[in-house]
XYZ file of C-alpha atoms in Angstrom:
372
model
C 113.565 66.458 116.209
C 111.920 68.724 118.744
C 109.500 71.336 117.890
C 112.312 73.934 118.838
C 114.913 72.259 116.889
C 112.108 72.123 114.345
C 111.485 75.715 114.375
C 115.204 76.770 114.985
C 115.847 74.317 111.670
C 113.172 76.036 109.649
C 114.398 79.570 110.417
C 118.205 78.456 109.050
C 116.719 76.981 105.979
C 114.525 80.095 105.307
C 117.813 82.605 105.599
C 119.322 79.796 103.683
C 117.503 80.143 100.811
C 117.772 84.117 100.795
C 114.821 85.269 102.543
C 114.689 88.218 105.191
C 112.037 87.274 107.839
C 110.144 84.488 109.274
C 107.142 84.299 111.404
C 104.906 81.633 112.219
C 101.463 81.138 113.641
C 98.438 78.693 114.770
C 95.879 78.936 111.931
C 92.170 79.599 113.750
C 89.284 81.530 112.495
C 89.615 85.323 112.083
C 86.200 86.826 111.712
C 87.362 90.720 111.959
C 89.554 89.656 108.938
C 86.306 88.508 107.437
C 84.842 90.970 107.990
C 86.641 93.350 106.653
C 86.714 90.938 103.192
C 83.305 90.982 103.119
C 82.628 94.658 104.063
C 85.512 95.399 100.657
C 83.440 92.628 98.398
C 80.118 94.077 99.585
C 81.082 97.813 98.744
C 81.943 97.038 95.467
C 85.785 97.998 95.777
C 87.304 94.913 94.232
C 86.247 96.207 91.075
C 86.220 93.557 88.261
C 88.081 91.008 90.210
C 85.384 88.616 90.318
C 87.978 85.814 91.705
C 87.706 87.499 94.820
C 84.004 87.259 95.231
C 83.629 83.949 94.216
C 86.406 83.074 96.276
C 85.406 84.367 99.573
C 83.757 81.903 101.307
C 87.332 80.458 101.286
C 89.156 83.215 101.575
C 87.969 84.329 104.862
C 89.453 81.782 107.170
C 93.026 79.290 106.125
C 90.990 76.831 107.722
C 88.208 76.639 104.934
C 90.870 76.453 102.502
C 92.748 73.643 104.246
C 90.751 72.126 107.102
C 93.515 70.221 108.147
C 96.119 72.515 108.247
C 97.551 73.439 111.878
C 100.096 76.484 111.615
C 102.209 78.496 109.157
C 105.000 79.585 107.795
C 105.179 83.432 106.688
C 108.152 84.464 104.974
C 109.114 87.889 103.752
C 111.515 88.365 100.621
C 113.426 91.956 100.570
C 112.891 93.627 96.611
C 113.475 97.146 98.017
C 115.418 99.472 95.136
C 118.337 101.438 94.812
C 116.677 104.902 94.529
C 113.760 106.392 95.258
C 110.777 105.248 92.518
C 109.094 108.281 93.507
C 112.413 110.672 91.318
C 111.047 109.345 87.716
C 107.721 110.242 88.187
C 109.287 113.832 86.766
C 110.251 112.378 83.660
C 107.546 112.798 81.966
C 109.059 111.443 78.305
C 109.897 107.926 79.781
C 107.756 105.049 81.174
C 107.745 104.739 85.217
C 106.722 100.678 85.674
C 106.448 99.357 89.587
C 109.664 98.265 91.222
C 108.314 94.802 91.896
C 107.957 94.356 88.506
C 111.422 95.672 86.914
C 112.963 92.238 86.555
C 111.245 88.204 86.976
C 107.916 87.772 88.269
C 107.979 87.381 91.889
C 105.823 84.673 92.141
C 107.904 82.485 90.427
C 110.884 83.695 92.478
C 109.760 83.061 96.048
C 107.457 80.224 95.254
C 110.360 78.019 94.050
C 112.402 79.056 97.328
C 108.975 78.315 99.242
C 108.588 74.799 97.540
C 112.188 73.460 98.683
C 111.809 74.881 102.540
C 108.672 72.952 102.264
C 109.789 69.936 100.480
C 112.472 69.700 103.231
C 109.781 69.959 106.301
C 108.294 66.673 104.519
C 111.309 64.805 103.715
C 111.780 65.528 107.743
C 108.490 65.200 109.400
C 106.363 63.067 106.864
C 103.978 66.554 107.283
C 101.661 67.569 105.220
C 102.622 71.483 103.491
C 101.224 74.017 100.798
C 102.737 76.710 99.459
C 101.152 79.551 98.448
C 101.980 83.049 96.862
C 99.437 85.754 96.346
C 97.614 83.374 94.033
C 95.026 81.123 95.909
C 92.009 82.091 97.772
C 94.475 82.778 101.326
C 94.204 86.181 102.892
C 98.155 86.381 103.842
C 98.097 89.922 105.201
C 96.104 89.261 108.267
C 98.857 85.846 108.874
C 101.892 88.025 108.411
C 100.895 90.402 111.326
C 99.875 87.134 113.341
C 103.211 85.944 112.683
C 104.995 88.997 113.633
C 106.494 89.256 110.230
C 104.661 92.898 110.071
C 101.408 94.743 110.252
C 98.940 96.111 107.854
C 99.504 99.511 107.352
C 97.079 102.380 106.271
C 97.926 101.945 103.113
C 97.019 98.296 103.369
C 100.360 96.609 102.563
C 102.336 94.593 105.205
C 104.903 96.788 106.705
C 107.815 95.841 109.017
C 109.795 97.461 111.385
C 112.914 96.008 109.679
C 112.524 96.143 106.133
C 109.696 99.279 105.538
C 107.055 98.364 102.578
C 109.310 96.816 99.948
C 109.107 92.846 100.663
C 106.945 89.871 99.230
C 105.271 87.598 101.512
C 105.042 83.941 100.834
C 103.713 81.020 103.063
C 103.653 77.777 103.980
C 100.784 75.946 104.933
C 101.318 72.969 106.787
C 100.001 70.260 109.308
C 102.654 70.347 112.065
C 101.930 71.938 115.566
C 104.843 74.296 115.702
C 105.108 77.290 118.415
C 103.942 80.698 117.029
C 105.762 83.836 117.821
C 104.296 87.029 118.860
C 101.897 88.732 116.605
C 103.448 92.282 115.358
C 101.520 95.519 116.375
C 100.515 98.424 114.656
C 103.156 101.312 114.522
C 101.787 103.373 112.015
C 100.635 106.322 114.563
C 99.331 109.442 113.457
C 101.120 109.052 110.187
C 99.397 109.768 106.614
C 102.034 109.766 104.364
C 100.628 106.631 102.215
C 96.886 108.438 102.498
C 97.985 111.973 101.257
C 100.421 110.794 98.304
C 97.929 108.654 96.288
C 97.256 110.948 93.366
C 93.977 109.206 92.910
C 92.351 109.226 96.423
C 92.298 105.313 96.533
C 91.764 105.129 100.354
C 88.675 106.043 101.570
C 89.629 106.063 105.033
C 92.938 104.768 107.046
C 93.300 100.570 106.363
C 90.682 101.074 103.377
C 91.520 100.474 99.844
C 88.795 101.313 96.754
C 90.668 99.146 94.257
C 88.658 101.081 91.702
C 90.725 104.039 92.077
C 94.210 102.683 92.435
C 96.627 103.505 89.639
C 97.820 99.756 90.333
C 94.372 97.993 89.830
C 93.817 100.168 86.637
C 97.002 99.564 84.723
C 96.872 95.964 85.596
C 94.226 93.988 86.698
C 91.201 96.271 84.851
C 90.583 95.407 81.465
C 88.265 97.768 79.790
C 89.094 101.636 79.154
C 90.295 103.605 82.239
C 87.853 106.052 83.092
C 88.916 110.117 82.265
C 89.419 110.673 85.807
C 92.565 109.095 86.226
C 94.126 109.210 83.266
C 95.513 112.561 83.779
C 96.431 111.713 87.668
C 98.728 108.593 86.421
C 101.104 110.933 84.923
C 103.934 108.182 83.697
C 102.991 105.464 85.130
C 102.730 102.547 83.138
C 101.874 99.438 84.720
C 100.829 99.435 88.772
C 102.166 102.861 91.179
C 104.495 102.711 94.394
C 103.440 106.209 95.814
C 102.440 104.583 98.828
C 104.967 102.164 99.536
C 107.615 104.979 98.225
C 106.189 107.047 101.324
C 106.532 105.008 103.803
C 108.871 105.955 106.831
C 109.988 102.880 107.568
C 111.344 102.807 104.697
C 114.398 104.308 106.359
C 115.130 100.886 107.988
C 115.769 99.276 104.657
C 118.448 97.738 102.897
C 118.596 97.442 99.076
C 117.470 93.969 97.870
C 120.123 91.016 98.171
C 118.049 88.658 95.143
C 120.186 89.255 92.108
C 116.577 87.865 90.243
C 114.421 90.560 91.729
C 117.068 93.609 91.073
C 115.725 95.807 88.122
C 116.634 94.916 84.771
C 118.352 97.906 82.995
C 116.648 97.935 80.074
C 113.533 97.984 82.235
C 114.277 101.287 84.126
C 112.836 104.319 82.484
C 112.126 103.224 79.032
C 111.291 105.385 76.652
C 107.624 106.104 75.874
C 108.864 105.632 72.375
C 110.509 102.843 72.298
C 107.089 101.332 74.291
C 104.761 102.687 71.438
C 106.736 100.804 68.924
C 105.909 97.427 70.243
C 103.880 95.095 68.625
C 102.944 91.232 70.710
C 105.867 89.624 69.546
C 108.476 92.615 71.105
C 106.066 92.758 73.825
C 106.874 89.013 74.868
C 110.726 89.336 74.088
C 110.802 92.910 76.127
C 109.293 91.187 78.918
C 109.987 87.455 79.321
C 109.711 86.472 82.498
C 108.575 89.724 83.906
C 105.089 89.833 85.688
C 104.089 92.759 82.901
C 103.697 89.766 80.310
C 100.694 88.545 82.076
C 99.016 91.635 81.401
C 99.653 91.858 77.811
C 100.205 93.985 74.855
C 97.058 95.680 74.326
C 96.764 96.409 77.771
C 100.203 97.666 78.630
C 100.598 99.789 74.717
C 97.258 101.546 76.174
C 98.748 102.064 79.497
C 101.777 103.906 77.531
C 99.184 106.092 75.549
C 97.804 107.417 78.731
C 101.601 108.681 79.865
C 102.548 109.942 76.261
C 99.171 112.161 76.416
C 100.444 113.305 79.615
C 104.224 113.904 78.373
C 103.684 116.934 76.290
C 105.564 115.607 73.857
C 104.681 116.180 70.263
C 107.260 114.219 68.742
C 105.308 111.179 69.864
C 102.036 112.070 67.345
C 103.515 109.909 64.481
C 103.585 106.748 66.553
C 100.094 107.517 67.962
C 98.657 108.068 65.065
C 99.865 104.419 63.740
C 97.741 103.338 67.009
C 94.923 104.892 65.791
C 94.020 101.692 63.729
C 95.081 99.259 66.110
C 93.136 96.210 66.093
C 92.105 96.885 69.813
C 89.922 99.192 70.645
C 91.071 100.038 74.252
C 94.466 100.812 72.541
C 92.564 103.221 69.652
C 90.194 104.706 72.170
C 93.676 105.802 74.227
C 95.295 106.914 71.358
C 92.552 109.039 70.556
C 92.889 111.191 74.302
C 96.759 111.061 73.328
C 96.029 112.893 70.330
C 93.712 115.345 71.715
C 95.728 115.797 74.388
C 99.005 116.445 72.390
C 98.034 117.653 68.679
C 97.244 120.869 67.643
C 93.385 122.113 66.950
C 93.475 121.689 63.249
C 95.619 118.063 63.319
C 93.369 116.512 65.799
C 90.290 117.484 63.531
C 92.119 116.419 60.399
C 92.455 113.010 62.398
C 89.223 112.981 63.767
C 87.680 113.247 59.766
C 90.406 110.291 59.138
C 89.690 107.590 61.587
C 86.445 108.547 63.140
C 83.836 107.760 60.025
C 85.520 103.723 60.090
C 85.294 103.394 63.383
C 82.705 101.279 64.803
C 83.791 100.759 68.820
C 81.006 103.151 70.887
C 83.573 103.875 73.590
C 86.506 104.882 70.807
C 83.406 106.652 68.587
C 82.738 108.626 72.490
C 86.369 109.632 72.864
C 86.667 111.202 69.263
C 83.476 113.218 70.435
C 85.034 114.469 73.430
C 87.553 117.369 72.287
């Protein structure tokens, strides 16, 4: 087979197996790629995701992950929704959780698609291939706009001319020689829509994230209490934020996703806050099987949901907090204690404070009782 029939064969199989773009380029160093890794690391704006530090002597080049690696595959998988995620952040008495996350993980999805394109190059080329999926040490980004599959946009997600923000990116590593196409440009302009609509002032500058301050970074990837800062700015959201995708005016170029396994699950759009406070691990795991949020946890999500019912004004929800207030984690009773002073009245929250407060023994739960 030529390297054009190749190619032309490894587009069909790609569109075959349901996904919405394909690029492909030689793998060489990229030091302004780097760069920028190392200027992010160096600042301190990966926050607690150590992986990504002791990672990045990989990380900043495909070749130092896989010497022998030649060229790859980028492929882009549609999840875009129905309606606008932005249009539940209003109500304020059910949960708002990420669109990529409202059905099965999307690792899982693409990487089995990713594994049979790549099984198939073997069978026919006796190649060497990887796969990989937003989970090894391989900047994918920077090889998306290489391949022309998009660009990086302000907001620091891939965007494309055809499908907007909402897609996955996947890729195949491989040994073969194949003929790259032309890498995509920026077309982002003088647009700020992605900067202005973060609620938390995560970018410090145009094609700059501070992970620190990103709603998605705190509700899943940080582990520890979320500072008081942004607990009031995450409103209903639960578990990561698509303000800046949402944004987005290429968005407009979109299509709503074809993947039956990546459309949201019903019972996953808008629960109530709660029907959320009610869960204990076991409900957790059945609520979400499959689902990306299972990763995170119990503890971590339940305290996620205290945050949005001491932002939903809702009094009703006091009983269930109050059952949180002897959780056996303390990031879940230090967040149900800011729920409660957020919510109760004067005279309840002290009659809880005198309750809970002389047992407790966590310093950061003991600091939020203090703090009326």
């Amino acid at each position: 087979m030529t390297v054009d029939g190749l190619t032309s064969a490894i587009r069909a199989r790609a569109s075959k197996e349901g996904f919405d773009a394909v690029g492909i380029t030689r793998l060489a160093s990229d030091p302004s790629s780097a760069e920028k890794l190392a200027t992010f690391i160096s600042l301190g704006r990966h926050g607690t995701m150590t992986w990504m530090s002791e990672t990045q002597d990989r990380r900043s080049s495909p070749l130092a992950l896989w010497p022998e690696a030649r060229s790859a595959i980028v492929l882009a998988q549609n999840y875009a929704p129905d309606i606008d995620p932005l249009d539940r952040l209003a109500e304020r008495l059910r949960a708002n959780i990420s669109v990529y996350a409202l059905n099965r993980d999307y690792h899982d999805v693409v990487k089995g698609k990713l594994k049979r394109i790549a099984q198939w190059i073997a069978h026919e080329t006796g190649a060497d291939v990887k796969v990989f999926v937003d989970t090894a040490p391989l900047m994918e980004k920077p090889l998306a706009q290489r391949a022309g599959v998009g660009w990086q946009g302000k907001h620091t997600n891939v965007v494309s001319r055809d499908l907007g923000s909402w897609f996955f990116i996947g890729s195949i590593l491989t040994t073969l020689e194949l003929d790259p196409d032309t890498p995509e440009s920026d077309h982002c302009g003088t647009c700020r829509a992605c900067l202005d609509v973060c609620p938390t002032d995560a970018f410090p500058a145009p094609y700059q994230l501070d992970a620190r301050r990103c709603i998605s970074y705190l509700t899943i990837e940080y582990k520890g209490h979320i500072p008081r800062e942004f607990r009031k700015p995450m409103g209903n959201r639960v578990y990561g934020c698509d303000d800046c995708l949402a944004v987005c005016p290429w968005n407009k170029f979109a299509s709503t996703a074809n993947e039956t396994k990546l459309r949201a699950r019903p019972e996953l759009i808008e629960p109530s806050l709660a029907s959320l406070l009610d869960l204990d691990d076991k409900d957790f795991r059945s609520l979400f099987s499959g689902s990306p949020i299972k990763r995170t946890g119990r503890d971590r999500f339940i305290r996620n949901v205290l945050i949005a019912a001491g932002n939903s004004g809702d009094r009703s929800l006091l009983p269930k907090i109050e059952c949180l207030l002897a959780d056996p984690c303390p990031e879940v009773r230090a967040m149900a204690v800011w729920a409660v002073w957020q919510l109760a009245e004067h005279e309840c929250a002290e009659a809880l404070r005198s309750r809970f407060r002389p047992s407790e023994s966590d310093t950061a739960v003991i600091a939020e009782w203090n703090l009326t």
